[in-house]
PDB file of C-alpha atoms and ligand atoms in Angstrom:
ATOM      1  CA  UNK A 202      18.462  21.817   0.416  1.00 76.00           C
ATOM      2  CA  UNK A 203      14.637  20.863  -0.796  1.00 91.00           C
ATOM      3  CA  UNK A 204      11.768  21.401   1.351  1.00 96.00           C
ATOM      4  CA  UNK A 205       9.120  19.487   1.915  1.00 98.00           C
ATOM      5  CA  UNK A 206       6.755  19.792  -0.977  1.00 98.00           C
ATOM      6  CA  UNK A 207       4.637  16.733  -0.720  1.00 98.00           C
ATOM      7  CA  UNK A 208       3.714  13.424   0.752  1.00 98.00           C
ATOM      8  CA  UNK A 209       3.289  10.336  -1.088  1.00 98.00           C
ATOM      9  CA  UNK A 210       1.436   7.373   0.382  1.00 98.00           C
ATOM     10  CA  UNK A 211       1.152   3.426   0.080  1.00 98.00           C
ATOM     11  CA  UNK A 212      -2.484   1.999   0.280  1.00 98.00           C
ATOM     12  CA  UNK A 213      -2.459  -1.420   1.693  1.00 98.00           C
ATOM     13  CA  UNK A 214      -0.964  -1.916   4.572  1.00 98.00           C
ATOM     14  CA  UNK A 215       0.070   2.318   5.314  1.00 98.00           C
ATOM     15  CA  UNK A 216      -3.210   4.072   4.916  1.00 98.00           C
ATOM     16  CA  UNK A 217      -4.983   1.075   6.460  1.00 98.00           C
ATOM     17  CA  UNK A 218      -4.212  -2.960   7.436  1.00 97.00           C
ATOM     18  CA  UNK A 219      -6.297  -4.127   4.279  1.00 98.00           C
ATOM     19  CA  UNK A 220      -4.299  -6.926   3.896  1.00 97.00           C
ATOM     20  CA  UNK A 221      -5.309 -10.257   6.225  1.00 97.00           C
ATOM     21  CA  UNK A 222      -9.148  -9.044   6.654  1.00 96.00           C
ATOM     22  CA  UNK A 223      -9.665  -7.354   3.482  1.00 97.00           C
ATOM     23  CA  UNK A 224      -7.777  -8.803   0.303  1.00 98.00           C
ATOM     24  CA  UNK A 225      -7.350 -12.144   1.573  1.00 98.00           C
ATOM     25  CA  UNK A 226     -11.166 -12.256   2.563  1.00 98.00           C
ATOM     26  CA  UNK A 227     -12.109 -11.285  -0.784  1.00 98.00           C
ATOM     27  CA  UNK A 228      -9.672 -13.300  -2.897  1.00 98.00           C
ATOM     28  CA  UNK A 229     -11.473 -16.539  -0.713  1.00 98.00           C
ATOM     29  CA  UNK A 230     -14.559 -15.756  -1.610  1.00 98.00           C
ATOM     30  CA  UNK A 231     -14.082 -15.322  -5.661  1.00 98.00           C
ATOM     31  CA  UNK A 232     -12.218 -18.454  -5.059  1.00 98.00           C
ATOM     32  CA  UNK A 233     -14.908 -20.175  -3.528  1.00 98.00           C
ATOM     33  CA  UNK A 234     -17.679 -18.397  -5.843  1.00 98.00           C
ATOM     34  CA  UNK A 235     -15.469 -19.990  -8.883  1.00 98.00           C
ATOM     35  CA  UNK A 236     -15.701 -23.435  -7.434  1.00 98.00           C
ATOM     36  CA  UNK A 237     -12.031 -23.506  -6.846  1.00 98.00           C
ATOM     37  CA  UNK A 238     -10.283 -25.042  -4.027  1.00 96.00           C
ATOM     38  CA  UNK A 239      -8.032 -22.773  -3.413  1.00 98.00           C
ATOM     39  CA  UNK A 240      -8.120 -21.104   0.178  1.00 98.00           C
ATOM     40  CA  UNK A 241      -5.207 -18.595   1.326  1.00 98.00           C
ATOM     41  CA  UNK A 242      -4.890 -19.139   5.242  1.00 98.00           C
ATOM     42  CA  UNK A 243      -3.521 -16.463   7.406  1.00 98.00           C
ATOM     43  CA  UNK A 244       0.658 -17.437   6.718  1.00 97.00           C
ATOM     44  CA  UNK A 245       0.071 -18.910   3.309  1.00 98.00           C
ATOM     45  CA  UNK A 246      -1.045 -15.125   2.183  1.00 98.00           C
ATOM     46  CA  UNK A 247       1.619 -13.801   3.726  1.00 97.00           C
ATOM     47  CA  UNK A 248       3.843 -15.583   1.954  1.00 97.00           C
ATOM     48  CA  UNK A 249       1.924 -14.560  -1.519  1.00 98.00           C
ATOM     49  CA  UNK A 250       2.179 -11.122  -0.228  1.00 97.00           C
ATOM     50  CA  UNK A 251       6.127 -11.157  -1.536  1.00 96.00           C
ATOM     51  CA  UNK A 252       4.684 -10.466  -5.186  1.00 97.00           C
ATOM     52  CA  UNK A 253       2.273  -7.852  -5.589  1.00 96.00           C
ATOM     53  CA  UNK A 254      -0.671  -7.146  -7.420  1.00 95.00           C
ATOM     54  CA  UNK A 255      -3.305  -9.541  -7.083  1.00 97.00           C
ATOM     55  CA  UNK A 256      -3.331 -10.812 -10.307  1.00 97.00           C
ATOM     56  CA  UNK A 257       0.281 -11.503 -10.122  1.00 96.00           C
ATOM     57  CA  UNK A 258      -0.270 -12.643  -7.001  1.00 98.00           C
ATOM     58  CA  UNK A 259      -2.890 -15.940  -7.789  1.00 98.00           C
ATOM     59  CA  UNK A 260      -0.074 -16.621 -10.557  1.00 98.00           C
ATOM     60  CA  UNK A 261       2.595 -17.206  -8.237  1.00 98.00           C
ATOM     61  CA  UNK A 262       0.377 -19.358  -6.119  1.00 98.00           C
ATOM     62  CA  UNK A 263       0.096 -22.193  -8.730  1.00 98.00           C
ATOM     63  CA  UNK A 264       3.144 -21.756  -9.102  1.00 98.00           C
ATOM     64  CA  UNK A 265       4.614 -21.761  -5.944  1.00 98.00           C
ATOM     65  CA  UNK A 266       2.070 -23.639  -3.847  1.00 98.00           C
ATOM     66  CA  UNK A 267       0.025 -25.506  -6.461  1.00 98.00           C
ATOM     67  CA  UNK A 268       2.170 -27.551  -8.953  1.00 96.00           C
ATOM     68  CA  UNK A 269      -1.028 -30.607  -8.649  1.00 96.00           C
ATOM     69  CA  UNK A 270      -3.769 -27.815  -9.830  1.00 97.00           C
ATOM     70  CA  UNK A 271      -4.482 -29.213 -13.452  1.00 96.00           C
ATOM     71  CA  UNK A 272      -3.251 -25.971 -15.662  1.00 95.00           C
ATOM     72  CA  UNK A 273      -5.137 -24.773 -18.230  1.00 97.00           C
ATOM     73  CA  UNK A 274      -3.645 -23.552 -20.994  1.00 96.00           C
ATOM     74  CA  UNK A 275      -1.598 -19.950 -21.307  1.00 96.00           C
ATOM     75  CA  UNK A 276      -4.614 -18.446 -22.991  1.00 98.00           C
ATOM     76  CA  UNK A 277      -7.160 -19.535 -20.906  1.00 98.00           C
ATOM     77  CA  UNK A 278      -5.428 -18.907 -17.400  1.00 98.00           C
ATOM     78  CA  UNK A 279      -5.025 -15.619 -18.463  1.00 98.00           C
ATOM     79  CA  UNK A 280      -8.474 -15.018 -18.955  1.00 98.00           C
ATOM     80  CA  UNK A 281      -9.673 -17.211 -16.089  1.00 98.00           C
ATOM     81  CA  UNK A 282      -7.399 -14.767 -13.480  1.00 98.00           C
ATOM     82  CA  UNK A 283      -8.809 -12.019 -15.183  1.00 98.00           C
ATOM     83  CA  UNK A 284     -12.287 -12.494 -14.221  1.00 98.00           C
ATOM     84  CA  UNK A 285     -11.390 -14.349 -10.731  1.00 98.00           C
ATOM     85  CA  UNK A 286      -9.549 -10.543 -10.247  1.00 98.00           C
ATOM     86  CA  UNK A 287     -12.207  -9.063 -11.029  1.00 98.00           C
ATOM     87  CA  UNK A 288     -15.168 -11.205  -8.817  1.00 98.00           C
ATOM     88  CA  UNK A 289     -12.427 -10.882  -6.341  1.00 98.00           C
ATOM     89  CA  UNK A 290     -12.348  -6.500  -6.756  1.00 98.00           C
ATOM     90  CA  UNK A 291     -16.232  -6.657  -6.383  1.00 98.00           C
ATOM     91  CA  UNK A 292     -16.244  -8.790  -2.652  1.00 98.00           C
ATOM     92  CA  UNK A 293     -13.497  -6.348  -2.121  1.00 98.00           C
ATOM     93  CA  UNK A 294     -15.196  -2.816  -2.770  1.00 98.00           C
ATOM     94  CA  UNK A 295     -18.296  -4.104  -1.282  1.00 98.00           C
ATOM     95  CA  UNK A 296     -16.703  -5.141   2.007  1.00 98.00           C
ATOM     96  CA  UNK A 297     -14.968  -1.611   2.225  1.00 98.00           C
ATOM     97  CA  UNK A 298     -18.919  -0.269   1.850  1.00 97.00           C
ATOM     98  CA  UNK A 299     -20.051  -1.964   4.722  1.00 96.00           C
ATOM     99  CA  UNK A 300     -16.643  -0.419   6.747  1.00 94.00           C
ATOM    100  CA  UNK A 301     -14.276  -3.837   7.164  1.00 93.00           C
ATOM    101  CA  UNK A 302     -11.383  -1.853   7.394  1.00 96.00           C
ATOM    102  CA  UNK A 303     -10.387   1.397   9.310  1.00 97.00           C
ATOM    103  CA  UNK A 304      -7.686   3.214   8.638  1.00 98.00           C
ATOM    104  CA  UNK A 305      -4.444   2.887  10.712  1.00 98.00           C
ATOM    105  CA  UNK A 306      -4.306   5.527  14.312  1.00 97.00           C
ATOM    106  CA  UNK A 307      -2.531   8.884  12.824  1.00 98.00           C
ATOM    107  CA  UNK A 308      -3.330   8.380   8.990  1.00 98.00           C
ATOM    108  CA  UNK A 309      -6.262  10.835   9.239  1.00 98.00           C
ATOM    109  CA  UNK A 310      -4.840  13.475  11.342  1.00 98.00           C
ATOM    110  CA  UNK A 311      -1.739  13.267   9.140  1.00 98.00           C
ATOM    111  CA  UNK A 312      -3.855  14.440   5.964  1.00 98.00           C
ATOM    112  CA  UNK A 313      -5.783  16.718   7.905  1.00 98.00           C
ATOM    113  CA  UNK A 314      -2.886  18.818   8.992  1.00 98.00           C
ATOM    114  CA  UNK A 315      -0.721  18.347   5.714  1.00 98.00           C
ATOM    115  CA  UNK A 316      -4.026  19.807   3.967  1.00 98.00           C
ATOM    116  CA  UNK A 317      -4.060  22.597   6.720  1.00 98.00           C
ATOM    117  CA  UNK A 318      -0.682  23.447   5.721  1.00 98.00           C
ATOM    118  CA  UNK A 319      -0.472  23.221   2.068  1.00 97.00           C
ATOM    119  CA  UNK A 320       1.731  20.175   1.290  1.00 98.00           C
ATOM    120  CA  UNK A 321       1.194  18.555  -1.692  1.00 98.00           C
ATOM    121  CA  UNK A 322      -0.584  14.749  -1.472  1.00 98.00           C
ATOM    122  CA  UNK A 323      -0.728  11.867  -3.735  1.00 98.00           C
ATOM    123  CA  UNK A 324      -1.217   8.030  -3.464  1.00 98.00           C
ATOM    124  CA  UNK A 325       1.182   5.938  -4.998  1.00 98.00           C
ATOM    125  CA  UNK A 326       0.008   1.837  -4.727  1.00 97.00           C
ATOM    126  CA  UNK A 327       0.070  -1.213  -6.617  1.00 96.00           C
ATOM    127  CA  UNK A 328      -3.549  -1.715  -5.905  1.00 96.00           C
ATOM    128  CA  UNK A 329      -6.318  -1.653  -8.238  1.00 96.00           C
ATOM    129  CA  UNK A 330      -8.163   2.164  -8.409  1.00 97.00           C
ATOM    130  CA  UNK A 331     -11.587   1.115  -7.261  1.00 98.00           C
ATOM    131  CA  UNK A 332      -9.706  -0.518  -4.267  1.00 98.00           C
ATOM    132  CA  UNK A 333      -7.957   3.164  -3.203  1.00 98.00           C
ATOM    133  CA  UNK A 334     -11.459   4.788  -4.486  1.00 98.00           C
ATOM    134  CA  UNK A 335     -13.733   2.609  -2.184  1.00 98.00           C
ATOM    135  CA  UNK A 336     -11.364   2.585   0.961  1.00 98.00           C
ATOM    136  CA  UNK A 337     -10.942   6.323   0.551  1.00 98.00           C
ATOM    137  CA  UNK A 338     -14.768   7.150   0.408  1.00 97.00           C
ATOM    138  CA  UNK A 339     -15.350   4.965   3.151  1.00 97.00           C
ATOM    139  CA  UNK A 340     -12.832   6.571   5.665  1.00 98.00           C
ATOM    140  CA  UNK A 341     -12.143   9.712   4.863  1.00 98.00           C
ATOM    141  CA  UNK A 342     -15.453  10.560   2.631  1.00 97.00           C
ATOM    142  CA  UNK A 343     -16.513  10.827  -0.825  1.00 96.00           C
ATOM    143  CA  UNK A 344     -14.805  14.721  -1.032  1.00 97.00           C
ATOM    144  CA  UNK A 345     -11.227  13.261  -0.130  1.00 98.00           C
ATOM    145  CA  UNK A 346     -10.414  11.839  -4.062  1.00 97.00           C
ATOM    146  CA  UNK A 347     -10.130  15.628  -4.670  1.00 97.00           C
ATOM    147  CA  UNK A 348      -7.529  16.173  -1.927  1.00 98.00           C
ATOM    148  CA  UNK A 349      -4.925  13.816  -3.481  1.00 98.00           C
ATOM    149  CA  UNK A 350      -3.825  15.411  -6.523  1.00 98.00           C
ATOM    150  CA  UNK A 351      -2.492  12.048  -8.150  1.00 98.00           C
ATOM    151  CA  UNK A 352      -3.534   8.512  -7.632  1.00 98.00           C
ATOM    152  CA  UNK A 353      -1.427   6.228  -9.570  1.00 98.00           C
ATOM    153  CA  UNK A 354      -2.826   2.897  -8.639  1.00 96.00           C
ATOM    154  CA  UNK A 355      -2.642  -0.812 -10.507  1.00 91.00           C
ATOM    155  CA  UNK A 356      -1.897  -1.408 -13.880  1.00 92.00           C
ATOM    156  CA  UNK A 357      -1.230   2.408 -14.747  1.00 95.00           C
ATOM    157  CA  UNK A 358       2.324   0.968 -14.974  1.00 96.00           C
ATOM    158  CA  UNK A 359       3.673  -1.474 -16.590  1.00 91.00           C
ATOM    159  CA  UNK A 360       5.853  -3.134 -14.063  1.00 95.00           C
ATOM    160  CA  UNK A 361       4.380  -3.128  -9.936  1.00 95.00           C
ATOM    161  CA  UNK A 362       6.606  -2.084  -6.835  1.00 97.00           C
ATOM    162  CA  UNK A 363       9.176  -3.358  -5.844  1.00 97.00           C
ATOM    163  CA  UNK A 364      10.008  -1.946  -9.410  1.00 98.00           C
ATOM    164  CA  UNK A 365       9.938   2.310  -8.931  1.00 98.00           C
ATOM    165  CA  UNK A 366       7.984   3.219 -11.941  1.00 98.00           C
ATOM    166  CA  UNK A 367       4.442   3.984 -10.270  1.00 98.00           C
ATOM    167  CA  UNK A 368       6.462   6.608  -8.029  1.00 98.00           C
ATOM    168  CA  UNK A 369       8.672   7.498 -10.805  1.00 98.00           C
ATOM    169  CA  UNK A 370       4.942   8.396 -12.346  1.00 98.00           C
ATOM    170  CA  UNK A 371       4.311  10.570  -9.562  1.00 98.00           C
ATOM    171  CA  UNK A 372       6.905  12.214  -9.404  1.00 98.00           C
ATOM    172  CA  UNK A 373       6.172  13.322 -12.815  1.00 98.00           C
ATOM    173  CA  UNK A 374       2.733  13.608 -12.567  1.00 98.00           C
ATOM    174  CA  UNK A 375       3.283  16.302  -9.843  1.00 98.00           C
ATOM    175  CA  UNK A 376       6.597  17.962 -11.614  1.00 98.00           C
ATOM    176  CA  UNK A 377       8.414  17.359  -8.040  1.00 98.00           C
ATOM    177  CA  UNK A 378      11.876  15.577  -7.608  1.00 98.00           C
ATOM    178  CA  UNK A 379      12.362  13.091  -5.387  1.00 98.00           C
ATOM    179  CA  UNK A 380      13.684  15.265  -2.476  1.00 98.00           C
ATOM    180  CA  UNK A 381      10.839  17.459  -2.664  1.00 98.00           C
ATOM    181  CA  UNK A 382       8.940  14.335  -1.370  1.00 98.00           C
ATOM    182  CA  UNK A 383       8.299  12.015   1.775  1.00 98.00           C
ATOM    183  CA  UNK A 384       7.014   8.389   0.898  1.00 98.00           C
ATOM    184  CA  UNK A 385       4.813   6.611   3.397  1.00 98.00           C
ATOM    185  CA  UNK A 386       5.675   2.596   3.338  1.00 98.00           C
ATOM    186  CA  UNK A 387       4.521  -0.264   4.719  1.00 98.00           C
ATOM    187  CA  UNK A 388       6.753  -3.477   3.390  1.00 97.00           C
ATOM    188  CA  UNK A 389       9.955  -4.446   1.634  1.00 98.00           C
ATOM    189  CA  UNK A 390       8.543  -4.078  -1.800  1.00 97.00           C
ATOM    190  CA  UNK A 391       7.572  -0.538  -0.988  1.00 98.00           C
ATOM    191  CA  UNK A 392      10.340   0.901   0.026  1.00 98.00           C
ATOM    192  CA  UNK A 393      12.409  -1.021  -2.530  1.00 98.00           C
ATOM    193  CA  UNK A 394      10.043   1.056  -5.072  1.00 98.00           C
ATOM    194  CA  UNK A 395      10.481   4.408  -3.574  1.00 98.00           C
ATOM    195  CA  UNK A 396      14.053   3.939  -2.947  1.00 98.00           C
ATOM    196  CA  UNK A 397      14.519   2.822  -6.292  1.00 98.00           C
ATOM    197  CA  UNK A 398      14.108   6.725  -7.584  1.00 98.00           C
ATOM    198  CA  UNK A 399      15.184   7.980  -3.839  1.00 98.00           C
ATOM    199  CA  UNK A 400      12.372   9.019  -2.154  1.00 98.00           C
ATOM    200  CA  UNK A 401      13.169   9.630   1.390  1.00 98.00           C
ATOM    201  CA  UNK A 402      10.626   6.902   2.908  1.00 98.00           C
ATOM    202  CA  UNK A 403       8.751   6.280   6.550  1.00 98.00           C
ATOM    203  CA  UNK A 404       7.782   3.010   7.079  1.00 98.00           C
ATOM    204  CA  UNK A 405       5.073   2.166   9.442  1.00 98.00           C
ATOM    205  CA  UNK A 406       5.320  -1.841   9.915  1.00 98.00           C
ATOM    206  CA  UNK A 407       2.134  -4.174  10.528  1.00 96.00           C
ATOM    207  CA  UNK A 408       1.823  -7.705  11.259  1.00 95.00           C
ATOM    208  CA  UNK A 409       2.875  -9.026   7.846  1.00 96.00           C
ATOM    209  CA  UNK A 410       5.525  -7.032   7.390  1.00 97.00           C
ATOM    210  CA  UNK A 411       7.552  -6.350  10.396  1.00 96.00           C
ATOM    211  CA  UNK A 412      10.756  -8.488   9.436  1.00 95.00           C
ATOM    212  CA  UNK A 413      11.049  -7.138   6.347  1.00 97.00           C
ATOM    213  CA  UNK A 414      14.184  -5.133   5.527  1.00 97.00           C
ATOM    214  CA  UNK A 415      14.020  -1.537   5.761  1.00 98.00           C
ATOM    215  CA  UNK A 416      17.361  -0.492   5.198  1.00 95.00           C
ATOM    216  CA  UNK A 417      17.462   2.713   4.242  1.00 95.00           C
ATOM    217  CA  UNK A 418      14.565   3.819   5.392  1.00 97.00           C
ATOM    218  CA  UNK A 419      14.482   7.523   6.794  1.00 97.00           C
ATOM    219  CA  UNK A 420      12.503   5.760   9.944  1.00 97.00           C
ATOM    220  CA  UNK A 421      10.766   2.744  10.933  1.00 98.00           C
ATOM    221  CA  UNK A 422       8.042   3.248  13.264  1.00 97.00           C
ATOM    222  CA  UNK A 423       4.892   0.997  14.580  1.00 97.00           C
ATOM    223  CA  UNK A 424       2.704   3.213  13.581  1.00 97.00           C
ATOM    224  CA  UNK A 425       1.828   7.386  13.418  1.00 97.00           C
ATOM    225  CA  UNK A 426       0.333   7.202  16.170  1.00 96.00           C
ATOM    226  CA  UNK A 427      -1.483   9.918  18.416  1.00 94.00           C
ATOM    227  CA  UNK A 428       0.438  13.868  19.259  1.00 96.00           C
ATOM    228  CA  UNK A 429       1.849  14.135  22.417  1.00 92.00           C
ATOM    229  CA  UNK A 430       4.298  11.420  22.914  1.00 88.00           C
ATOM    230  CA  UNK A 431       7.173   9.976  20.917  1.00 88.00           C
ATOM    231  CA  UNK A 432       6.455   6.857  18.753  1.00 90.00           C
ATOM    232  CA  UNK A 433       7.554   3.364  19.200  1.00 92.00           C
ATOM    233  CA  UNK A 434      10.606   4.082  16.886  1.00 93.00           C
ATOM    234  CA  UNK A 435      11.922   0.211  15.337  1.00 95.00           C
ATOM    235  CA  UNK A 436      14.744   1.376  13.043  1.00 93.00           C
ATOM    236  CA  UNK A 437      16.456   4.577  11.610  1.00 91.00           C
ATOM    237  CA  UNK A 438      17.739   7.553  12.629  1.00 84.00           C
ATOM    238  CA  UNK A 439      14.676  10.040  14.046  1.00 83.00           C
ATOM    239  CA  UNK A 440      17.401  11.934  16.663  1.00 78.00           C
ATOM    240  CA  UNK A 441      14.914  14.214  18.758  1.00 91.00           C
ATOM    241  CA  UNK A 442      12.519  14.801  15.452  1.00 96.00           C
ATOM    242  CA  UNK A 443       9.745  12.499  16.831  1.00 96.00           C
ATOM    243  CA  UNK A 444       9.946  14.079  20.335  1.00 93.00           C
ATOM    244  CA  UNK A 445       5.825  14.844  20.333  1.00 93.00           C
ATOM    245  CA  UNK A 446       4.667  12.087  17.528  1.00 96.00           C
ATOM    246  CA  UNK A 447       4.537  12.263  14.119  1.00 97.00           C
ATOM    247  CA  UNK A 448       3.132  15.790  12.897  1.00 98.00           C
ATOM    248  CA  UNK A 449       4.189  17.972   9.519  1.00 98.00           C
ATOM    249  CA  UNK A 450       7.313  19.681  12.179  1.00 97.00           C
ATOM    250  CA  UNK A 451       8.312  16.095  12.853  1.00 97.00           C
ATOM    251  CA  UNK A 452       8.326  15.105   9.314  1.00 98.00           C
ATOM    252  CA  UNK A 453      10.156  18.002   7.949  1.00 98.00           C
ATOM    253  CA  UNK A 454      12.839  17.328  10.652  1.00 97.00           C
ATOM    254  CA  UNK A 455      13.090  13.934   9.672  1.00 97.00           C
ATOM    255  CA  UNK A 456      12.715  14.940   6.109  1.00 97.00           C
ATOM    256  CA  UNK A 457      15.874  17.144   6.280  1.00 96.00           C
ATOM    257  CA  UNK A 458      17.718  14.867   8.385  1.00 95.00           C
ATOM    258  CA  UNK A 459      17.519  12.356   5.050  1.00 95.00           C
ATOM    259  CA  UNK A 460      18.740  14.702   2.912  1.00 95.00           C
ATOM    260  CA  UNK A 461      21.686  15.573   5.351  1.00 89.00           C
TER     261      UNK A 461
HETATM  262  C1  XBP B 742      -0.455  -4.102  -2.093  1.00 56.66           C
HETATM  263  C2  XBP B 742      -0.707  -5.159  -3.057  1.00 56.66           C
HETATM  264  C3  XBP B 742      -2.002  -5.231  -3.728  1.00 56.66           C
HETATM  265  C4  XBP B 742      -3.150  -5.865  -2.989  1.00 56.66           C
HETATM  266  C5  XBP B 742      -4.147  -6.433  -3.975  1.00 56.66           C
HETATM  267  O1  XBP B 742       0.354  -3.115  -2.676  1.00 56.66           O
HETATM  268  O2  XBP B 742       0.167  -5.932  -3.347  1.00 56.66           O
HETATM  269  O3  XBP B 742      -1.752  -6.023  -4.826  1.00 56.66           O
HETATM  270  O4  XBP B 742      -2.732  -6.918  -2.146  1.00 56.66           O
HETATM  271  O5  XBP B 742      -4.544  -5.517  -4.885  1.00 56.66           O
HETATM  272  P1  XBP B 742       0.527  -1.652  -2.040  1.00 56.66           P
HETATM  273  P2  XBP B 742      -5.158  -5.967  -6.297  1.00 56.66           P
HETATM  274  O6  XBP B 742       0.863  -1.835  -0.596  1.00 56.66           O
HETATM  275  O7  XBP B 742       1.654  -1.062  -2.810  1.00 56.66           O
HETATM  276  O8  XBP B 742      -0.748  -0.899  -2.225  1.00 56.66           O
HETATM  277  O9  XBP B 742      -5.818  -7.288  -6.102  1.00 56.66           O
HETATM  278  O10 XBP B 742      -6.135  -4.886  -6.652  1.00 56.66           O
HETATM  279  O11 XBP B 742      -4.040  -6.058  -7.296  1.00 56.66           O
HETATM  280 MG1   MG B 743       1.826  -1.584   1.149  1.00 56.66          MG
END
């Protein structure tokens, strides 16, 4: 059986709820900046959140949600999303500098002890690299881009989760198979993309994403969490793995359980 090489993580949503106070803020404000009236509430951008990428992402708006907005054409939409994606990266990185978002309770400690202990770490997101650069420097510190060996972010790949080509770049990346390697989740679309080249996969739900099916997932939990005491476990099978939280031991339990 494999051991437990490395850990792969999500951005938004795993390492930190960037989601409803971060992305949404900052897609609002290019919006408004533009002269556009579009505005994503609360539940409409958590209905956009079902396609990722955020370029994608203002795409299947007009589509979805605006068939009135007066359509430019093909060429010019392009171009016009381009640069709203951009304005819309800027209010983003910015808001991470002045610290919006933290990350989520057990997400440092996690890295801290996997670095202790030699695993392996890379980030594996759909997200835009500045995004992961700016919320890592702003949590962790400027020195932690060095501690993830691989950061395959955004358009890096052709096709975004729920597709499994940015972990399928990872994977390569690092010269690891997939059951050398845990994947840290947050939403349907992510663990569709990890499962899709079977990654064994922990899924920590938030607010956006806690209906979403996580069949298959090695174990759904609310969060990491503190040491000490067993996690609010909401799906899969952690048998006594989680007994004092999530910590390296408990992950190469549940690790080997998966591959069981
Ligand atoms: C999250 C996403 C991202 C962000 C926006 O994916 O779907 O698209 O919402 O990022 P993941 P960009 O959880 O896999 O990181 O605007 O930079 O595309
Ligand atoms: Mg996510």
């Amino acid at each position: 059986m494999s051991e437990l090489k490395a850990l792969l993580f999500d951005v938004d949503g795993t390492l930190a709820d960037t989601e409803r106070d971060g992305h949404r803020v900052a897609f609002n404000r290019a919006f408004a900046d533009a002269g556009l009236d579009w505005e994503w509430d609360v539940p409409t951008y958590g209905h956009l959140l079902q396609v990722t990428g955020g370029k994608e992402r203002m795409r299947f708006y007009l589509d979805d949600l605006r068939p009135d907005w007066p359509r430019p054409g093909e060429a010019e939409l392009t171009e016009m999303i381009k640069k709203l994606h951009a304005a819309k990266t800027e209010h983003y990185t910015r808001m991470l500098g002045e610290g919006a978002v933290a990350l989520r309770p057990g997400v440092e400690r996690l890295i801290m002890e996997a670095r202790q202990l030699g695993l392996r770490l890379a980030i594996a997101t759909t997200t835009t690299p500045a995004n992961v650069d700016a919320l890592l420097r702003n949590t962790l510190g400027e020195q932690s881009l060095g501690w993830f060996e691989v950061i395959a972010a955004g358009d890096i790949v052709p096709a975004k989760k729920p597709a499994g080509d940015i972990y399928a770049y990872t994977l390569e990346q690092m010269n690891l198979t997939a059951d050398q390697c845990l994947a840290f989740e947050d939403s349907e679309n992510g663990i569709r993309s990890s499962s899709a080249v079977n990654i064994p996969t922990l899924v920590t739900v938030n607010g956006y994403t806690e209906k979403h099916d996580f069949s298959g997932a090695v174990v759904v939990l609310e969060e990491l969490g503190e040491l000490g005491r067993s996690p609010m476990v909401l799906g899969g099978g952690a048998g006594d793995c989680l007994r004092n939280g999530v910590d390296i031991a408990a992950l190469r339990c549940l690790h080997a359980r998966a591959l069981m």
